[in-house]
PDB file of C-alpha atoms in Angstrom:
ATOM      1  CA  UNK N   1    -245.295 147.740  43.540  1.00  0.00           C
ATOM      2  CA  UNK N   2    -247.739 150.372  44.750  1.00  0.00           C
ATOM      3  CA  UNK N   3    -250.575 147.825  44.598  1.00  0.00           C
ATOM      4  CA  UNK N   4    -248.461 145.349  46.546  1.00  0.00           C
ATOM      5  CA  UNK N   5    -247.941 147.815  49.441  1.00  0.00           C
ATOM      6  CA  UNK N   6    -251.590 148.788  49.340  1.00  0.00           C
ATOM      7  CA  UNK N   7    -252.618 145.136  49.523  1.00  0.00           C
ATOM      8  CA  UNK N   8    -250.126 144.531  52.320  1.00  0.00           C
ATOM      9  CA  UNK N   9    -251.105 147.601  54.334  1.00  0.00           C
ATOM     10  CA  UNK N  10    -254.839 146.797  54.452  1.00  0.00           C
ATOM     11  CA  UNK N  11    -254.386 143.469  56.324  1.00  0.00           C
ATOM     12  CA  UNK N  12    -251.779 145.051  58.617  1.00  0.00           C
ATOM     13  CA  UNK N  13    -254.122 147.886  59.456  1.00  0.00           C
ATOM     14  CA  UNK N  14    -256.888 145.386  60.173  1.00  0.00           C
ATOM     15  CA  UNK N  15    -254.542 143.376  62.401  1.00  0.00           C
ATOM     16  CA  UNK N  16    -253.495 146.492  64.340  1.00  0.00           C
ATOM     17  CA  UNK N  17    -257.115 147.439  64.912  1.00  0.00           C
ATOM     18  CA  UNK N  18    -257.882 143.961  66.290  1.00  0.00           C
ATOM     19  CA  UNK N  19    -254.856 143.810  68.601  1.00  0.00           C
ATOM     20  CA  UNK N  20    -254.177 146.704  71.009  1.00  0.00           C
ATOM     21  CA  UNK N  21    -254.721 149.848  69.054  1.00  0.00           C
ATOM     22  CA  UNK N  22    -258.466 149.532  69.275  1.00  0.00           C
ATOM     23  CA  UNK N  23    -259.880 151.493  72.224  1.00  0.00           C
ATOM     24  CA  UNK N  24    -262.918 149.181  72.178  1.00  0.00           C
ATOM     25  CA  UNK N  25    -260.801 146.081  72.741  1.00  0.00           C
ATOM     26  CA  UNK N  26    -262.287 143.771  75.394  1.00  0.00           C
ATOM     27  CA  UNK N  27    -260.422 142.032  78.183  1.00  0.00           C
ATOM     28  CA  UNK N  28    -259.475 138.430  77.580  1.00  0.00           C
ATOM     29  CA  UNK N  29    -260.787 135.571  79.696  1.00  0.00           C
ATOM     30  CA  UNK N  30    -257.786 135.442  82.036  1.00  0.00           C
ATOM     31  CA  UNK N  31    -258.028 139.172  82.730  1.00  0.00           C
ATOM     32  CA  UNK N  32    -261.759 138.934  83.480  1.00  0.00           C
ATOM     33  CA  UNK N  33    -261.118 135.940  85.743  1.00  0.00           C
ATOM     34  CA  UNK N  34    -258.414 137.848  87.628  1.00  0.00           C
ATOM     35  CA  UNK N  35    -260.828 140.756  88.224  1.00  0.00           C
ATOM     36  CA  UNK N  36    -263.589 138.409  89.457  1.00  0.00           C
ATOM     37  CA  UNK N  37    -261.117 136.786  91.873  1.00  0.00           C
ATOM     38  CA  UNK N  38    -260.057 140.211  93.157  1.00  0.00           C
ATOM     39  CA  UNK N  39    -263.734 141.003  93.811  1.00  0.00           C
ATOM     40  CA  UNK N  40    -264.030 138.106  96.289  1.00  0.00           C
ATOM     41  CA  UNK N  41    -262.622 140.330  99.043  1.00  0.00           C
ATOM     42  CA  UNK N  42    -265.861 142.336  98.829  1.00  0.00           C
ATOM     43  CA  UNK N  43    -268.027 139.293  99.563  1.00  0.00           C
ATOM     44  CA  UNK N  44    -268.231 140.214 103.271  1.00  0.00           C
ATOM     45  CA  UNK N  45    -269.942 143.562 102.635  1.00  0.00           C
ATOM     46  CA  UNK N  46    -273.417 143.831 104.192  1.00  0.00           C
ATOM     47  CA  UNK N  47    -275.341 143.685 100.923  1.00  0.00           C
ATOM     48  CA  UNK N  48    -273.136 141.049  99.318  1.00  0.00           C
ATOM     49  CA  UNK N  49    -272.680 138.510 102.124  1.00  0.00           C
ATOM     50  CA  UNK N  50    -276.230 137.180 101.717  1.00  0.00           C
ATOM     51  CA  UNK N  51    -275.996 136.589  97.957  1.00  0.00           C
ATOM     52  CA  UNK N  52    -275.936 133.018  96.715  1.00  0.00           C
ATOM     53  CA  UNK N  53    -272.871 131.973  94.723  1.00  0.00           C
ATOM     54  CA  UNK N  54    -274.808 132.374  91.465  1.00  0.00           C
ATOM     55  CA  UNK N  55    -276.066 135.842  92.465  1.00  0.00           C
ATOM     56  CA  UNK N  56    -272.570 136.894  93.486  1.00  0.00           C
ATOM     57  CA  UNK N  57    -271.151 135.676  90.174  1.00  0.00           C
ATOM     58  CA  UNK N  58    -273.695 137.840  88.328  1.00  0.00           C
ATOM     59  CA  UNK N  59    -272.800 140.785  90.570  1.00  0.00           C
ATOM     60  CA  UNK N  60    -269.040 140.298  89.982  1.00  0.00           C
ATOM     61  CA  UNK N  61    -269.622 140.041  86.226  1.00  0.00           C
ATOM     62  CA  UNK N  62    -271.593 143.290  86.293  1.00  0.00           C
ATOM     63  CA  UNK N  63    -268.798 145.076  88.201  1.00  0.00           C
ATOM     64  CA  UNK N  64    -266.188 143.647  85.829  1.00  0.00           C
ATOM     65  CA  UNK N  65    -268.198 144.772  82.788  1.00  0.00           C
ATOM     66  CA  UNK N  66    -268.491 148.298  84.204  1.00  0.00           C
ATOM     67  CA  UNK N  67    -264.757 148.548  84.882  1.00  0.00           C
ATOM     68  CA  UNK N  68    -263.898 147.051  81.503  1.00  0.00           C
ATOM     69  CA  UNK N  69    -266.134 149.580  79.743  1.00  0.00           C
ATOM     70  CA  UNK N  70    -264.262 152.469  81.398  1.00  0.00           C
ATOM     71  CA  UNK N  71    -260.796 150.886  81.167  1.00  0.00           C
ATOM     72  CA  UNK N  72    -260.641 148.682  78.059  1.00  0.00           C
ATOM     73  CA  UNK N  73    -256.911 147.908  78.436  1.00  0.00           C
ATOM     74  CA  UNK N  74    -256.553 145.643  81.466  1.00  0.00           C
ATOM     75  CA  UNK N  75    -252.782 146.029  81.852  1.00  0.00           C
ATOM     76  CA  UNK N  76    -253.144 149.813  82.006  1.00  0.00           C
ATOM     77  CA  UNK N  77    -255.955 149.559  84.548  1.00  0.00           C
ATOM     78  CA  UNK N  78    -254.154 147.280  87.030  1.00  0.00           C
ATOM     79  CA  UNK N  79    -251.028 149.463  86.956  1.00  0.00           C
ATOM     80  CA  UNK N  80    -253.038 152.640  87.440  1.00  0.00           C
ATOM     81  CA  UNK N  81    -252.576 154.374  90.816  1.00  0.00           C
ATOM     82  CA  UNK N  82    -255.860 154.150  92.675  1.00  0.00           C
ATOM     83  CA  UNK N  83    -257.110 151.083  90.808  1.00  0.00           C
ATOM     84  CA  UNK N  84    -258.323 149.570  94.104  1.00  0.00           C
ATOM     85  CA  UNK N  85    -260.234 152.769  94.892  1.00  0.00           C
ATOM     86  CA  UNK N  86    -261.836 152.616  91.457  1.00  0.00           C
ATOM     87  CA  UNK N  87    -262.930 149.033  92.087  1.00  0.00           C
ATOM     88  CA  UNK N  88    -264.455 150.045  95.444  1.00  0.00           C
ATOM     89  CA  UNK N  89    -266.374 152.898  93.844  1.00  0.00           C
ATOM     90  CA  UNK N  90    -267.721 150.636  91.095  1.00  0.00           C
ATOM     91  CA  UNK N  91    -268.737 147.994  93.671  1.00  0.00           C
ATOM     92  CA  UNK N  92    -270.704 150.555  95.698  1.00  0.00           C
ATOM     93  CA  UNK N  93    -272.255 152.098  92.570  1.00  0.00           C
ATOM     94  CA  UNK N  94    -273.332 148.646  91.379  1.00  0.00           C
ATOM     95  CA  UNK N  95    -274.957 147.893  94.753  1.00  0.00           C
ATOM     96  CA  UNK N  96    -276.840 151.198  94.659  1.00  0.00           C
ATOM     97  CA  UNK N  97    -277.902 150.563  91.042  1.00  0.00           C
ATOM     98  CA  UNK N  98    -279.237 147.140  92.022  1.00  0.00           C
ATOM     99  CA  UNK N  99    -281.195 148.606  94.914  1.00  0.00           C
ATOM    100  CA  UNK N 100    -282.572 151.328  92.660  1.00  0.00           C
ATOM    101  CA  UNK N 101    -283.594 148.753  90.094  1.00  0.00           C
ATOM    102  CA  UNK N 102    -285.307 146.344  92.489  1.00  0.00           C
ATOM    103  CA  UNK N 103    -286.188 147.044  96.089  1.00  0.00           C
ATOM    104  CA  UNK N 104    -286.842 143.319  96.522  1.00  0.00           C
ATOM    105  CA  UNK N 105    -283.155 143.136  97.287  1.00  0.00           C
ATOM    106  CA  UNK N 106    -284.153 144.163 100.819  1.00  0.00           C
ATOM    107  CA  UNK N 107    -283.398 140.599 101.910  1.00  0.00           C
ATOM    108  CA  UNK N 108    -279.731 141.408 101.503  1.00  0.00           C
ATOM    109  CA  UNK N 109    -279.936 144.493 103.702  1.00  0.00           C
ATOM    110  CA  UNK N 110    -282.234 142.827 106.259  1.00  0.00           C
ATOM    111  CA  UNK N 111    -281.476 139.090 106.074  1.00  0.00           C
ATOM    112  CA  UNK N 112    -284.070 136.679 107.409  1.00  0.00           C
ATOM    113  CA  UNK N 113    -281.853 135.317 110.250  1.00  0.00           C
ATOM    114  CA  UNK N 114    -281.283 138.900 111.451  1.00  0.00           C
ATOM    115  CA  UNK N 115    -285.027 139.637 111.418  1.00  0.00           C
ATOM    116  CA  UNK N 116    -285.698 136.441 113.388  1.00  0.00           C
ATOM    117  CA  UNK N 117    -283.002 137.318 115.935  1.00  0.00           C
ATOM    118  CA  UNK N 118    -284.512 140.800 116.314  1.00  0.00           C
ATOM    119  CA  UNK N 119    -287.952 139.278 116.933  1.00  0.00           C
ATOM    120  CA  UNK N 120    -289.472 140.865 113.841  1.00  0.00           C
ATOM    121  CA  UNK N 121    -290.242 137.596 112.047  1.00  0.00           C
ATOM    122  CA  UNK N 122    -291.046 134.159 113.390  1.00  0.00           C
ATOM    123  CA  UNK N 123    -288.522 131.371 112.869  1.00  0.00           C
ATOM    124  CA  UNK N 124    -289.292 128.610 110.398  1.00  0.00           C
ATOM    125  CA  UNK N 125    -290.744 130.621 107.519  1.00  0.00           C
ATOM    126  CA  UNK N 126    -290.335 128.841 104.198  1.00  0.00           C
ATOM    127  CA  UNK N 127    -288.962 130.521 101.077  1.00  0.00           C
ATOM    128  CA  UNK N 128    -292.373 131.582  99.738  1.00  0.00           C
ATOM    129  CA  UNK N 129    -293.357 133.122 103.087  1.00  0.00           C
ATOM    130  CA  UNK N 130    -290.066 135.003 103.258  1.00  0.00           C
ATOM    131  CA  UNK N 131    -290.635 136.188  99.708  1.00  0.00           C
ATOM    132  CA  UNK N 132    -294.116 137.458 100.684  1.00  0.00           C
ATOM    133  CA  UNK N 133    -292.606 139.413 103.553  1.00  0.00           C
ATOM    134  CA  UNK N 134    -289.874 140.985 101.414  1.00  0.00           C
ATOM    135  CA  UNK N 135    -292.386 141.893  98.693  1.00  0.00           C
ATOM    136  CA  UNK N 136    -294.591 143.575 101.307  1.00  0.00           C
ATOM    137  CA  UNK N 137    -291.629 145.311 102.930  1.00  0.00           C
ATOM    138  CA  UNK N 138    -290.240 146.526  99.578  1.00  0.00           C
ATOM    139  CA  UNK N 139    -293.649 147.885  98.568  1.00  0.00           C
ATOM    140  CA  UNK N 140    -293.928 149.798 101.847  1.00  0.00           C
ATOM    141  CA  UNK N 141    -290.394 151.166 101.496  1.00  0.00           C
ATOM    142  CA  UNK N 142    -291.162 152.307  97.950  1.00  0.00           C
ATOM    143  CA  UNK N 143    -294.381 153.962  99.155  1.00  0.00           C
ATOM    144  CA  UNK N 144    -292.692 155.757 102.071  1.00  0.00           C
ATOM    145  CA  UNK N 145    -289.387 156.859 100.542  1.00  0.00           C
ATOM    146  CA  UNK N 146    -289.428 158.753  97.260  1.00  0.00           C
ATOM    147  CA  UNK N 147    -285.668 158.737  96.689  1.00  0.00           C
ATOM    148  CA  UNK N 148    -282.865 156.330  97.443  1.00  0.00           C
ATOM    149  CA  UNK N 149    -281.213 159.068  99.506  1.00  0.00           C
ATOM    150  CA  UNK N 150    -284.251 159.260 101.811  1.00  0.00           C
ATOM    151  CA  UNK N 151    -284.186 155.495 102.242  1.00  0.00           C
ATOM    152  CA  UNK N 152    -280.459 155.366 103.030  1.00  0.00           C
ATOM    153  CA  UNK N 153    -280.855 158.187 105.546  1.00  0.00           C
ATOM    154  CA  UNK N 154    -283.607 156.146 107.210  1.00  0.00           C
ATOM    155  CA  UNK N 155    -281.340 153.068 107.242  1.00  0.00           C
ATOM    156  CA  UNK N 156    -278.601 155.070 108.930  1.00  0.00           C
ATOM    157  CA  UNK N 157    -281.063 156.395 111.515  1.00  0.00           C
ATOM    158  CA  UNK N 158    -282.524 152.909 112.124  1.00  0.00           C
ATOM    159  CA  UNK N 159    -281.260 152.380 115.660  1.00  0.00           C
ATOM    160  CA  UNK N 160    -284.451 152.075 117.697  1.00  0.00           C
ATOM    161  CA  UNK N 161    -287.536 149.880 117.770  1.00  0.00           C
ATOM    162  CA  UNK N 162    -289.629 152.959 117.011  1.00  0.00           C
ATOM    163  CA  UNK N 163    -287.927 153.784 113.724  1.00  0.00           C
ATOM    164  CA  UNK N 164    -289.981 154.045 110.546  1.00  0.00           C
ATOM    165  CA  UNK N 165    -288.272 151.037 108.971  1.00  0.00           C
ATOM    166  CA  UNK N 166    -288.917 148.904 112.046  1.00  0.00           C
ATOM    167  CA  UNK N 167    -292.602 149.900 111.914  1.00  0.00           C
ATOM    168  CA  UNK N 168    -292.794 148.910 108.238  1.00  0.00           C
ATOM    169  CA  UNK N 169    -291.218 145.532 109.001  1.00  0.00           C
ATOM    170  CA  UNK N 170    -293.611 144.950 111.913  1.00  0.00           C
ATOM    171  CA  UNK N 171    -296.647 145.924 109.831  1.00  0.00           C
ATOM    172  CA  UNK N 172    -295.794 143.360 107.158  1.00  0.00           C
ATOM    173  CA  UNK N 173    -295.053 140.638 109.727  1.00  0.00           C
ATOM    174  CA  UNK N 174    -298.343 141.343 111.477  1.00  0.00           C
ATOM    175  CA  UNK N 175    -300.409 141.375 108.287  1.00  0.00           C
ATOM    176  CA  UNK N 176    -298.870 138.261 106.768  1.00  0.00           C
ATOM    177  CA  UNK N 177    -298.227 136.028 109.764  1.00  0.00           C
ATOM    178  CA  UNK N 178    -300.249 137.573 112.589  1.00  0.00           C
ATOM    179  CA  UNK N 179    -296.877 138.078 114.234  1.00  0.00           C
ATOM    180  CA  UNK N 180    -296.537 140.845 116.730  1.00  0.00           C
ATOM    181  CA  UNK N 181    -293.456 141.814 118.605  1.00  0.00           C
ATOM    182  CA  UNK N 182    -294.007 141.285 122.294  1.00  0.00           C
ATOM    183  CA  UNK N 183    -292.069 143.585 124.538  1.00  0.00           C
ATOM    184  CA  UNK N 184    -291.678 142.461 128.101  1.00  0.00           C
ATOM    185  CA  UNK N 185    -292.151 145.150 130.665  1.00  0.00           C
ATOM    186  CA  UNK N 186    -290.829 144.516 134.132  1.00  0.00           C
ATOM    187  CA  UNK N 187    -293.138 145.866 136.750  1.00  0.00           C
ATOM    188  CA  UNK N 188    -291.507 147.106 139.899  1.00  0.00           C
ATOM    189  CA  UNK N 189    -293.779 147.286 142.946  1.00  0.00           C
ATOM    190  CA  UNK N 190    -292.730 149.575 145.717  1.00  0.00           C
ATOM    191  CA  UNK N 191    -293.203 148.226 149.262  1.00  0.00           C
TER     192      UNK N 191
END
């Protein structure tokens, strides 16, 4: 009889470990899908609105993985007070991590149509030319700003044509495409 209970308890213990008692349990597919759908409301953020669908899917998966690692039981997480705040924090942290990992993501902070509208780049650049510009710009940003904090402070202060970031953009545009920003000056002649 003792052997019978021992034999019965081992499979039960294994089953309990696989089903909800395991703190390392992963979310199921429906739970992951629900989190990815909830992340769509963040698609309009400045960094995220320029991502392709495939890039955004990778971003959403990364955010979901980070949340799942911290909160392995989905039902507990969604009922937690402040769950939306937690998602926002993870979204911002993931954006910062991506920028830290690869400054070539500058195209998301300074999209090509914006740079054309600002007169920094000429219209009609193909993908490889845009890539050249962003590589140049990212290299200059990396050379001029030692920390991410310095760079973000420069972004926040970037309100004039004479800002450091604007100069870096103009230098790359000039070197690569012989493009210079022409500023019209109205001359007033006194009679």
